[in-house]
mmCIF file of C-alpha atoms in Angstrom:
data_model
loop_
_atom_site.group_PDB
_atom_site.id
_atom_site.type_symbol
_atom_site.label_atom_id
_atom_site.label_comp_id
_atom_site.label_asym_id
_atom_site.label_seq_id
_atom_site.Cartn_x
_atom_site.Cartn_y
_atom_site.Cartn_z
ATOM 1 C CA UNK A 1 0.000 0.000 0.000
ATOM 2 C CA UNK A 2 1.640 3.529 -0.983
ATOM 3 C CA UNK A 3 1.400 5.657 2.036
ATOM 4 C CA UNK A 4 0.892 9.566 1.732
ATOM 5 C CA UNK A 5 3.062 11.694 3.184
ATOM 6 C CA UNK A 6 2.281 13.032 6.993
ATOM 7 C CA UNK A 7 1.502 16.551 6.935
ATOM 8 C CA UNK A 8 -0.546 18.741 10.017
ATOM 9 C CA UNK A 9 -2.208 17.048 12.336
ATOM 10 C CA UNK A 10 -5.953 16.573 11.012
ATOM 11 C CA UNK A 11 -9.421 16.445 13.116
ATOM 12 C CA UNK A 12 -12.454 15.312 11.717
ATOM 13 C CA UNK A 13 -13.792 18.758 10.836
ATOM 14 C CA UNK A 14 -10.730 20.225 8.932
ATOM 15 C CA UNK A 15 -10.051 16.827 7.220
ATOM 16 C CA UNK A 16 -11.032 15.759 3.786
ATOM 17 C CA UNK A 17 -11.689 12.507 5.079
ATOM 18 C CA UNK A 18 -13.773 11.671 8.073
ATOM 19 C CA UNK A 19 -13.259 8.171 9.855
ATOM 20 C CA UNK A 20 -15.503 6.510 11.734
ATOM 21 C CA UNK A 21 -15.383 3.462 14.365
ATOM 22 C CA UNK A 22 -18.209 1.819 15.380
ATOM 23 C CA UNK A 23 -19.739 -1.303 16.715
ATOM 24 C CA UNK A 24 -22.937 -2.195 18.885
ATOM 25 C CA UNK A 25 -23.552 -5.859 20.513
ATOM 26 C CA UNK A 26 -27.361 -6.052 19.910
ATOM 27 C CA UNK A 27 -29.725 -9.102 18.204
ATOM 28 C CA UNK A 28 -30.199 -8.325 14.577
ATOM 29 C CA UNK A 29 -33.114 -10.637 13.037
ATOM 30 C CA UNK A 30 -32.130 -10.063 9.112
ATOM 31 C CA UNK A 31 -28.542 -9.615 9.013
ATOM 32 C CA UNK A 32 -28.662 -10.451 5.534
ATOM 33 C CA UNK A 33 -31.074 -7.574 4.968
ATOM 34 C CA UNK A 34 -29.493 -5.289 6.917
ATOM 35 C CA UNK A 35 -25.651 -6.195 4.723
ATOM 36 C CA UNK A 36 -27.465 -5.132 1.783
ATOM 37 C CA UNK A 37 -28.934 -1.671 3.374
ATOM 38 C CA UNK A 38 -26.039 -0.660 4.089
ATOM 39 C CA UNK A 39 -24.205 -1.905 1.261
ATOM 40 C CA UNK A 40 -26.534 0.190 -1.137
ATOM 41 C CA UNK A 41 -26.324 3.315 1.333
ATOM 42 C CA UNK A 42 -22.030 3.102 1.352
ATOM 43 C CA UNK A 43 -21.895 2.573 -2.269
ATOM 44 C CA UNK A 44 -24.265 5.690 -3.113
ATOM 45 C CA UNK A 45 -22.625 7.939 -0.178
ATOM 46 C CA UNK A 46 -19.050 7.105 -1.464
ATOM 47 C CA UNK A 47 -17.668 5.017 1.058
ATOM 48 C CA UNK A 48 -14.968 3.094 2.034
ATOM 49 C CA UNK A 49 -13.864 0.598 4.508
ATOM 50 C CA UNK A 50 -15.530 -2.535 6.022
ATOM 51 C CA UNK A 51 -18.720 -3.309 8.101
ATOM 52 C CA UNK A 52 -19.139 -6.252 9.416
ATOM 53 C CA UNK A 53 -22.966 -7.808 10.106
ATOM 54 C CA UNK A 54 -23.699 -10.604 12.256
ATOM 55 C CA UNK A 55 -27.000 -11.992 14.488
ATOM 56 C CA UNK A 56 -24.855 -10.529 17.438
ATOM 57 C CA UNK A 57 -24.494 -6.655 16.450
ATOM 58 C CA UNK A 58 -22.710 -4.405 13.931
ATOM 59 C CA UNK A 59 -18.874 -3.435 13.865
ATOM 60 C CA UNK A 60 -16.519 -1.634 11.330
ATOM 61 C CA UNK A 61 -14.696 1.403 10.154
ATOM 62 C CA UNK A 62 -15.490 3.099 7.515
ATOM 63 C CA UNK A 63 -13.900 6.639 5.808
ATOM 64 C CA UNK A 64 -15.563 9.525 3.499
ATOM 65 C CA UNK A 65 -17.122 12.791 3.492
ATOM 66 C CA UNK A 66 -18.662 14.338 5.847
ATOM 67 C CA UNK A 67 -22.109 13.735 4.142
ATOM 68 C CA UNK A 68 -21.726 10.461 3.791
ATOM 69 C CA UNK A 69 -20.886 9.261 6.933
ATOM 70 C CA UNK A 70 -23.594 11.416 8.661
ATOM 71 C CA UNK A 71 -26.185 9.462 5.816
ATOM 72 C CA UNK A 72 -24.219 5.882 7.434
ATOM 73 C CA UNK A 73 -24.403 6.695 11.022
ATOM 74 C CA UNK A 74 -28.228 8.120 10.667
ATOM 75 C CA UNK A 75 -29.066 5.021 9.050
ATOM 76 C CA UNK A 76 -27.949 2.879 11.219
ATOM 77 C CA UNK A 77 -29.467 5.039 14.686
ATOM 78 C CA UNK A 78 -33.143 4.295 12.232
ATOM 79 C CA UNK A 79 -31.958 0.549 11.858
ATOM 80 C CA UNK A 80 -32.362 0.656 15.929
ATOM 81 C CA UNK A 81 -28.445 0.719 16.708
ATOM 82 C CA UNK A 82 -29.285 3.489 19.194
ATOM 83 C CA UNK A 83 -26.417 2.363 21.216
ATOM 84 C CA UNK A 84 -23.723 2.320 19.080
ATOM 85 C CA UNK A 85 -20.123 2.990 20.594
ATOM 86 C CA UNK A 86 -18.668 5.528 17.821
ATOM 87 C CA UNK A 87 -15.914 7.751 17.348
ATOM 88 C CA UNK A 88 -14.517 10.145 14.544
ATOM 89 C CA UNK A 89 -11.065 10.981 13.419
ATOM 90 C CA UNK A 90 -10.128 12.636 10.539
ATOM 91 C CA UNK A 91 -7.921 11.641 8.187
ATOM 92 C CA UNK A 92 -6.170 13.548 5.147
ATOM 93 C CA UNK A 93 -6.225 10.457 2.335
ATOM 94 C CA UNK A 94 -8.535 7.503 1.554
ATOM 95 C CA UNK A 95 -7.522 5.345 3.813
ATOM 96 C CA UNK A 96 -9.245 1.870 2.396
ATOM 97 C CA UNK A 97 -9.361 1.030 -0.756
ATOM 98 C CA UNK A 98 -12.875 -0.001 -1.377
ATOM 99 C CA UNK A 99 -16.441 -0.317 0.629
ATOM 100 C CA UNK A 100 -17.244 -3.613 1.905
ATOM 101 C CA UNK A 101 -19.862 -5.076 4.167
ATOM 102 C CA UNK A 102 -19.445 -8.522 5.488
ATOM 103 C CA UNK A 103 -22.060 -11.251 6.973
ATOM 104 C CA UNK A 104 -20.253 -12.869 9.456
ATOM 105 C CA UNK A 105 -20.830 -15.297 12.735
ATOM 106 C CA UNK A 106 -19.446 -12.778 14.913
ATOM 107 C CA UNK A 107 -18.209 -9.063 14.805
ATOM 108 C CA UNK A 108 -15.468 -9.721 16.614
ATOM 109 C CA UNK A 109 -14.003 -13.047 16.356
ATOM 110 C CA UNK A 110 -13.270 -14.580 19.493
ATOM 111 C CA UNK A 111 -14.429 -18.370 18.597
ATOM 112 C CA UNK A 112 -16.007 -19.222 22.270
ATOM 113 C CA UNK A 113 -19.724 -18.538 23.145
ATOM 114 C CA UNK A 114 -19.951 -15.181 25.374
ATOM 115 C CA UNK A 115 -22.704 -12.430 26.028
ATOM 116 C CA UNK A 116 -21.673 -9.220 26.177
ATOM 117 C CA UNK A 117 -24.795 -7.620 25.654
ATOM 118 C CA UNK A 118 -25.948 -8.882 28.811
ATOM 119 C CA UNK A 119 -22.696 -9.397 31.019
ATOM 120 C CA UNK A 120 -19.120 -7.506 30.670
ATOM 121 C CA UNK A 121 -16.595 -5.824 32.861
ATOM 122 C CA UNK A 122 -17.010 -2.758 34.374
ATOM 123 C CA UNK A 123 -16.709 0.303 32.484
ATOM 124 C CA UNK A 124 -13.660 3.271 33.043
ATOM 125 C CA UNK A 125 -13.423 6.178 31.772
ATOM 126 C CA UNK A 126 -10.555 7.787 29.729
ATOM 127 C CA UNK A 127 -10.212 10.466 32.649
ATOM 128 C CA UNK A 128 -9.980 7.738 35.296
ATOM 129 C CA UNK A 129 -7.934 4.902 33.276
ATOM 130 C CA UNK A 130 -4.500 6.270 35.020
ATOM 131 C CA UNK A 131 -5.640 6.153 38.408
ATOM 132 C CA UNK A 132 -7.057 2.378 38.116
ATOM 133 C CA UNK A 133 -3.731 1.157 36.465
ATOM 134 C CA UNK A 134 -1.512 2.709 38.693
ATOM 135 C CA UNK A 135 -2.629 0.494 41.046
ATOM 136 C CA UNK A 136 -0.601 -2.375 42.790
ATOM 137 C CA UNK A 137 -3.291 -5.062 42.795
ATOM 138 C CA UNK A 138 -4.444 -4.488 39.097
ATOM 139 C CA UNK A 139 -3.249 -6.759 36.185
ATOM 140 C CA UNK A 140 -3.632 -4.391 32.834
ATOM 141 C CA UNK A 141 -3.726 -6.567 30.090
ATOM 142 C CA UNK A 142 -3.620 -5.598 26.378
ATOM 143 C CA UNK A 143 -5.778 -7.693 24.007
ATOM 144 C CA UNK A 144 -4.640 -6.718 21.037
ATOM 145 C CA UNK A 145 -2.658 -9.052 18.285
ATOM 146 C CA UNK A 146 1.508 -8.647 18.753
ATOM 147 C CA UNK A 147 1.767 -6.962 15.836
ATOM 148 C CA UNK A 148 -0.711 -3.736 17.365
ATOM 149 C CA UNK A 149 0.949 -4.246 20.351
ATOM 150 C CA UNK A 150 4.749 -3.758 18.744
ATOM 151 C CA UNK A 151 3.558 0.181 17.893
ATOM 152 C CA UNK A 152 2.470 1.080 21.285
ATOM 153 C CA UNK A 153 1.054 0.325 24.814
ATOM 154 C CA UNK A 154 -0.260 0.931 28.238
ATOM 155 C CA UNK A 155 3.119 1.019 30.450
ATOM 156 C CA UNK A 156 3.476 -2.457 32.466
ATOM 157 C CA UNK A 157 0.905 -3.368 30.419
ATOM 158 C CA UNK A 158 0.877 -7.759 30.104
ATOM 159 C CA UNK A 159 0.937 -8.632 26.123
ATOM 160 C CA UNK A 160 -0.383 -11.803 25.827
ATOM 161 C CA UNK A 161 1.853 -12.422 22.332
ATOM 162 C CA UNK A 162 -1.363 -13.375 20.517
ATOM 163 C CA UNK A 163 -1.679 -13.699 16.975
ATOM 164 C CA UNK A 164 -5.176 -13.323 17.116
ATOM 165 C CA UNK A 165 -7.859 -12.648 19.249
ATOM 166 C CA UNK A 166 -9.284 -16.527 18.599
ATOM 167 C CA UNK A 167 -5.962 -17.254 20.956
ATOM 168 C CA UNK A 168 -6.871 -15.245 23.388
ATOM 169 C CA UNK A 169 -9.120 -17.911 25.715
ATOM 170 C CA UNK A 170 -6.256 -20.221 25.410
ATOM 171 C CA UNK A 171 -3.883 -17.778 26.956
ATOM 172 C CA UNK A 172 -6.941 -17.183 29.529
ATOM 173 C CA UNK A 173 -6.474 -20.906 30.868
ATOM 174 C CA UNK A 174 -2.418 -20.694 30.395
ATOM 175 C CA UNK A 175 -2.489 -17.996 32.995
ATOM 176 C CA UNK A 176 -5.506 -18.275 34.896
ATOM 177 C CA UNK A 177 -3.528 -18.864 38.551
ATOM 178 C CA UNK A 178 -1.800 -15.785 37.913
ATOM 179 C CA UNK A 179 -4.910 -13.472 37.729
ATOM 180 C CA UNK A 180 -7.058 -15.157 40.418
ATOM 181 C CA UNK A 181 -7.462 -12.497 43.296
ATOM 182 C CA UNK A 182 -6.618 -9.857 41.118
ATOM 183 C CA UNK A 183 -8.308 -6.821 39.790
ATOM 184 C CA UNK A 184 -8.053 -7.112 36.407
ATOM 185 C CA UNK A 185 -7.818 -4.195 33.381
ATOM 186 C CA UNK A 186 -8.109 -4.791 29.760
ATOM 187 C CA UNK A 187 -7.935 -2.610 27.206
ATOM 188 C CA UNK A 188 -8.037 -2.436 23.544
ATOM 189 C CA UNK A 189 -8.121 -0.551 20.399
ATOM 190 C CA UNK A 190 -11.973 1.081 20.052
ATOM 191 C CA UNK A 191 -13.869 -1.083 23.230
ATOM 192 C CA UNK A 192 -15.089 -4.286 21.177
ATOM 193 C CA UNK A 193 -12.752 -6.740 21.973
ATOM 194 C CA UNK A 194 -13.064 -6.426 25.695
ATOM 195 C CA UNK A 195 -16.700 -6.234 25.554
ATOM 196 C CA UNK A 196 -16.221 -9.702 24.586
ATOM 197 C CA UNK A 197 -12.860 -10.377 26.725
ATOM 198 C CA UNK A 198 -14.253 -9.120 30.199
ATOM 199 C CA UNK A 199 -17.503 -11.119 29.360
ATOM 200 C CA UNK A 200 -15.370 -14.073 29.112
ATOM 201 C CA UNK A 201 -13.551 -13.342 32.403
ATOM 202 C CA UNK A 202 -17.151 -13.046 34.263
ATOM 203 C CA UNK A 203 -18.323 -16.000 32.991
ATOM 204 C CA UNK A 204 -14.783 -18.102 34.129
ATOM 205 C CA UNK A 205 -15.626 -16.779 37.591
ATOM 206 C CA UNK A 206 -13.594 -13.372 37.834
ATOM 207 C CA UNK A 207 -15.922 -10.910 39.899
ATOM 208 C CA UNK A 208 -13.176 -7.616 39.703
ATOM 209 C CA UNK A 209 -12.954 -7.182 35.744
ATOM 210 C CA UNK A 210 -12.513 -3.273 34.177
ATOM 211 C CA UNK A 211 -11.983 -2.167 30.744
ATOM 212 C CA UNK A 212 -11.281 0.925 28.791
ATOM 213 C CA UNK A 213 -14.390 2.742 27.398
ATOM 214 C CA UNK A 214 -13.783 3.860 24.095
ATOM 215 C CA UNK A 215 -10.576 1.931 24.150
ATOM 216 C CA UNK A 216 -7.365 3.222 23.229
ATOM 217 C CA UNK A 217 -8.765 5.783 20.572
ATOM 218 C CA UNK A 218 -11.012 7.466 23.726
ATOM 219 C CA UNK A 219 -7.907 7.792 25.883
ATOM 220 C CA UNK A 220 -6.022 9.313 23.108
ATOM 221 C CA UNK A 221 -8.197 12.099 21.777
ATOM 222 C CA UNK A 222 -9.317 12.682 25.961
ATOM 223 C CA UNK A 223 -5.660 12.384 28.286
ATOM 224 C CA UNK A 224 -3.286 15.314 27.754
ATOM 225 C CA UNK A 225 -0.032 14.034 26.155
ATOM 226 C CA UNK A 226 1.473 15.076 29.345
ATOM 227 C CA UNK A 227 -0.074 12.892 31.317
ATOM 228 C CA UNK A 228 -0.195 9.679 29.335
ATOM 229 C CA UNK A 229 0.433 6.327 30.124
ATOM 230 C CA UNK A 230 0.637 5.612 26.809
ATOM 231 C CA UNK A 231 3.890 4.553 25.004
ATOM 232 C CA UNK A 232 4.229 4.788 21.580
ATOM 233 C CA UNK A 233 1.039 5.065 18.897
ATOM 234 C CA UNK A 234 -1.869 2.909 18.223
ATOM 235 C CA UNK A 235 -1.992 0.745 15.498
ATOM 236 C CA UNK A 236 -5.387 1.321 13.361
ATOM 237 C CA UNK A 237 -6.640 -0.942 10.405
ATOM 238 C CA UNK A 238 -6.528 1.064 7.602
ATOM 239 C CA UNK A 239 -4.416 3.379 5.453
ATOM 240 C CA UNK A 240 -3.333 5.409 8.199
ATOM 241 C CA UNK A 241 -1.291 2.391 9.849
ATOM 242 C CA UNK A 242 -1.395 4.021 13.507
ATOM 243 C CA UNK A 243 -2.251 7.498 15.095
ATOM 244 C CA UNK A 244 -0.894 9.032 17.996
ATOM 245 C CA UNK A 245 -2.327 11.409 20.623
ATOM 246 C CA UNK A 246 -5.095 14.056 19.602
ATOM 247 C CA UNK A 247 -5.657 10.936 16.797
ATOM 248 C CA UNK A 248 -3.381 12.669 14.506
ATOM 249 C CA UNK A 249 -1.970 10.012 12.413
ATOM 250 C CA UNK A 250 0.888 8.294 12.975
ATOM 251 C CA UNK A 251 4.652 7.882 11.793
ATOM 252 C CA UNK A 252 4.470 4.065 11.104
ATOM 253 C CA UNK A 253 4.182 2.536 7.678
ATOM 254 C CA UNK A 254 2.853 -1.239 7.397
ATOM 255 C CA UNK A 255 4.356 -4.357 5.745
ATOM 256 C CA UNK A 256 1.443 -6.013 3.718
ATOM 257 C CA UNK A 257 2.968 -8.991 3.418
ATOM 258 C CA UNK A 258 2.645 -9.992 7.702
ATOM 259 C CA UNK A 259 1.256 -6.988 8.771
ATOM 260 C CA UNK A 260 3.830 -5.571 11.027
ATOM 261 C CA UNK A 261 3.537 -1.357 11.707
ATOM 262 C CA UNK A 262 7.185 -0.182 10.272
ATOM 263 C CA UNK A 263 9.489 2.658 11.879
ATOM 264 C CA UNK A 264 11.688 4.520 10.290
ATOM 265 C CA UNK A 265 14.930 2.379 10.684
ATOM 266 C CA UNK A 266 12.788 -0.876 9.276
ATOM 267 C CA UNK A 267 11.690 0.905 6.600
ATOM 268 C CA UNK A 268 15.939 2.132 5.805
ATOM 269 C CA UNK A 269 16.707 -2.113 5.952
ATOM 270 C CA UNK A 270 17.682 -3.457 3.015
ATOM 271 C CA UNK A 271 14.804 -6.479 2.783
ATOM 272 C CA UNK A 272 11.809 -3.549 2.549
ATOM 273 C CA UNK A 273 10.336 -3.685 -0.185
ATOM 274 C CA UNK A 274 6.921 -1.838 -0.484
ATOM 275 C CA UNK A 275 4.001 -4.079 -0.498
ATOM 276 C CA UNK A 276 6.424 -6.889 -1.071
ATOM 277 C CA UNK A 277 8.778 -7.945 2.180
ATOM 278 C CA UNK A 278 10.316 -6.663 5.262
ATOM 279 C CA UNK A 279 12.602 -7.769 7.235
ATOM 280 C CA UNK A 280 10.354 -10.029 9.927
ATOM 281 C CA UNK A 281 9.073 -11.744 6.740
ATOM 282 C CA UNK A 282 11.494 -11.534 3.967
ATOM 283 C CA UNK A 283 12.428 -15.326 4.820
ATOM 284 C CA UNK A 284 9.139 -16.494 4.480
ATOM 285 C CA UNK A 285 7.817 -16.229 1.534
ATOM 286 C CA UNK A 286 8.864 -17.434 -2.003
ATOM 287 C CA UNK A 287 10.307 -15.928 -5.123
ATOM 288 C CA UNK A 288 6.485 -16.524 -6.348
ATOM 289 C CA UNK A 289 4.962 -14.870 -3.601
ATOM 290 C CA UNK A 290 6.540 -11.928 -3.840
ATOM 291 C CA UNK A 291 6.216 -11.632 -7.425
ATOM 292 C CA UNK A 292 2.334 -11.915 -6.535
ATOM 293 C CA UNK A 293 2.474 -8.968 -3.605
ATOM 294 C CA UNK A 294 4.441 -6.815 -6.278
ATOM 295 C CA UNK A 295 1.793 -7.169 -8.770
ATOM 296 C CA UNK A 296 -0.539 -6.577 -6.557
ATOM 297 C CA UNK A 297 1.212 -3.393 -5.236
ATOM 298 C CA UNK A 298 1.451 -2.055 -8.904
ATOM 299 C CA UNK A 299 -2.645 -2.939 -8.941
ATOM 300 C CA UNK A 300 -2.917 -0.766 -5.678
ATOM 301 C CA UNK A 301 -1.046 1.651 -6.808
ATOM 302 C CA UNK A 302 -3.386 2.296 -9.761
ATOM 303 C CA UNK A 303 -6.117 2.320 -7.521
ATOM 304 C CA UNK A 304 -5.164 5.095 -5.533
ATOM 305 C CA UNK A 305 -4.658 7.509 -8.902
ATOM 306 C CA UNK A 306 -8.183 6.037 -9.809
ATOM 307 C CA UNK A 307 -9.698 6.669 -6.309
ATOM 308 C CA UNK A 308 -11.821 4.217 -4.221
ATOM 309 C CA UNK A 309 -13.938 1.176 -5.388
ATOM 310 C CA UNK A 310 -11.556 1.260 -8.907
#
C-alpha cells in the first residue's frame, strides 16, 4: 500500500476525510437484509472501509465525506443501533481502498460462546484509566494481536503475544492462577474486543474485571499528552497504519505482506520492499509470492490515482 506523506495534524472537521469506528452488541433478526442496506447506502454515499454484520451486532470502520458518513451513522441510529459505541477521526487520504460489508458469525471473532450484551466488565473512563492502572493489585492486560501491540502500549501493560484474538481464551487458561485475586484491566483498540474479553472473564468466575471505554482511541483524543500512560502510537486498520495522541496520524508505515507497523529504521533495511517484504518476513515467503504482492502493489497503486472502489 503507498502511504501519503504526513503533513498537520488533522481532526475530523478540517479533514477531507472523516473516519468513523463503530460497533454495537445487539440481536439483529435479518442480518442479511441489513448487509445489503447498508451496502446500497455506502456505495451511493461514497464510502470506504468494512462493516461487518452478524446476528450478534454491527462493527466496522469506515472513511468519506462528511455527508456520507452522517447518511451511514443516521441510518444505522433508524436501523435501531441506538447504542452504538462511535468515534470520529479525521484523516487527510482515503484510507481503504474499497467499501465492503461482510455477513459474518461474529463481529469480533473470538471463537467461544460469550454475552456481552448482557454481562461484561465494568466500564472506566478515559479520565480515570490512570488512576485504576496505577494500582498495585491491578493486572492491565492488552488484548490486542503482537503486531498492534509492537507500535504502542499501556506502560506495564501484560501482552499476551497473541496472533489473534481466537488465541486469546487459550492464553486465559495458560495464565488463569496468575490473575485469580486480582483486579483485572483490559484494554483495547476502540472497546469491542473487551466487551467480549471481560464477558469471558465473568463467565470463568472473575468478579473484579474493568476495561477501557472507548478503548485506546477514547484515551487518546481525551488524556493530555502530558499525562499519558501511553507509550508509543496505536496501530489502526486502515491506510493510516497508527495514530498518535489528539488521533493525529501516525509515523508508522505497514508491511502487507505480515502486517507488522514499520518505523523509520525498518523501513531504511535493506529487505523492505513496499508491499512486497520486510525484514520479519522476507524469509518467508517465495520468489512466487513476492512476485504476486508486487503485482498486486502495482494494482494498488493504480487504484489510488483512480480513487476508491476502482
Amino acid at each position: 500500500m503507498s502511504v501519503v506523506p504526513h503533513s498537520a495534524p488533522e481532526t475530523p472537521s478540517s479533514a477531507p476525510f472523516v473516519v468513523a469506528a463503530l460497533y454495537q452488541f445487539r440481536a439483529v433478526a435479518d442480518p442479511a437484509g441489513l448487509r445489503e442496506r447498508l451496502l446500497a447506502l455506502g456505495e451511493a454515499g461514497g464510502l470506504c472501509g468494512t462493516l461487518i454484520v452478524a446476528s450478534e451486532g454491527i462493527n466496522g470502520t469506515v472513511a468519506g465525506s462528511r455527508v456520507g458518513i452522517d447518511a451511514l451513522h443516521a441510518a444505522l441510529l433508524a436501523e435501531g443501533f441506538a447504542g452504538l459505541e462511535y468515534k470520529e477521526s479525521g484523516a487527510s487520504a482515503q484510507p481503504f481502498r474499497r467499501f465492503k460489508v461482510r455477513l459474518k458469525r461474529e463481529i469480533v471473532t473470538l471463537g467461544v460462546p460469550v454475552a456481552p450484551e448482557r454481562e461484561v466488565g465494568q466500564y472506566v473512563e478515559a479520565g480515570d484509566w490512570n488512576a485504576l492502572i496505577e494500582s498495585e493489585d491491578v493486572v492491565v492486560i492488552d488484548t490486542r494481536n503482537r503486531y498492534e501491540v509492537k507500535a504502542g502500549t499501556f506502560r506495564g501493560a501484560v501482552d499476551p503475544g497473541i496472533e489473534s484474538f481466537r488465541e486469546f481464551p487459550a492464553w486465559l487458561d495458560e495464565h488463569a492462577d496468575e490473575l485469580r485475586g486480582k483486579r483485572v484491566a483490559m484494554f483495547c483498540t476502540g472497546g469491542i474486543r473487551c466487551e467480549k474479553s471481560t464477558s469471558l472473564l465473568r463467565q470463568r468466575g472473575y468478579r473484579d474485571v474493568f476495561h477501557l471505554r472507548g478503548g485506546i482511541l477514547q484515551y487518546l483524543e481525551d488524556v493530555p499528552q502530558e499525562q499519558s500512560r501511553w507509550d508509543g502510537e496505536c496501530f489502526v486498520f486502515d491506510g493510516r497504519v497508527t495514530v498518535g495522541h489528539g488521533l493525529r496520524e501516525g509515523a508508522a508505515v505497514m508491511c502487507h505482506s505480515c502486517g507488522w507497523p514499520l518505523g523509520e529504521d525498518e523501513r531504511a533495511h535493506a529487505l523492505f520492499e513496499e508491499g512486497v517484504s520486510c525484514e520479519h518476513c522476507h524469509a518467508r515467503t517465495t520468489p512466487e509470492q513476492k512476485a504476486a504482492f508486487r503485482e498486486r502493489q502495482r494494482h494498488f497503486d493504480r487504484q489510488v490515482q483512480e480513487g476508491c472502489g476502482a
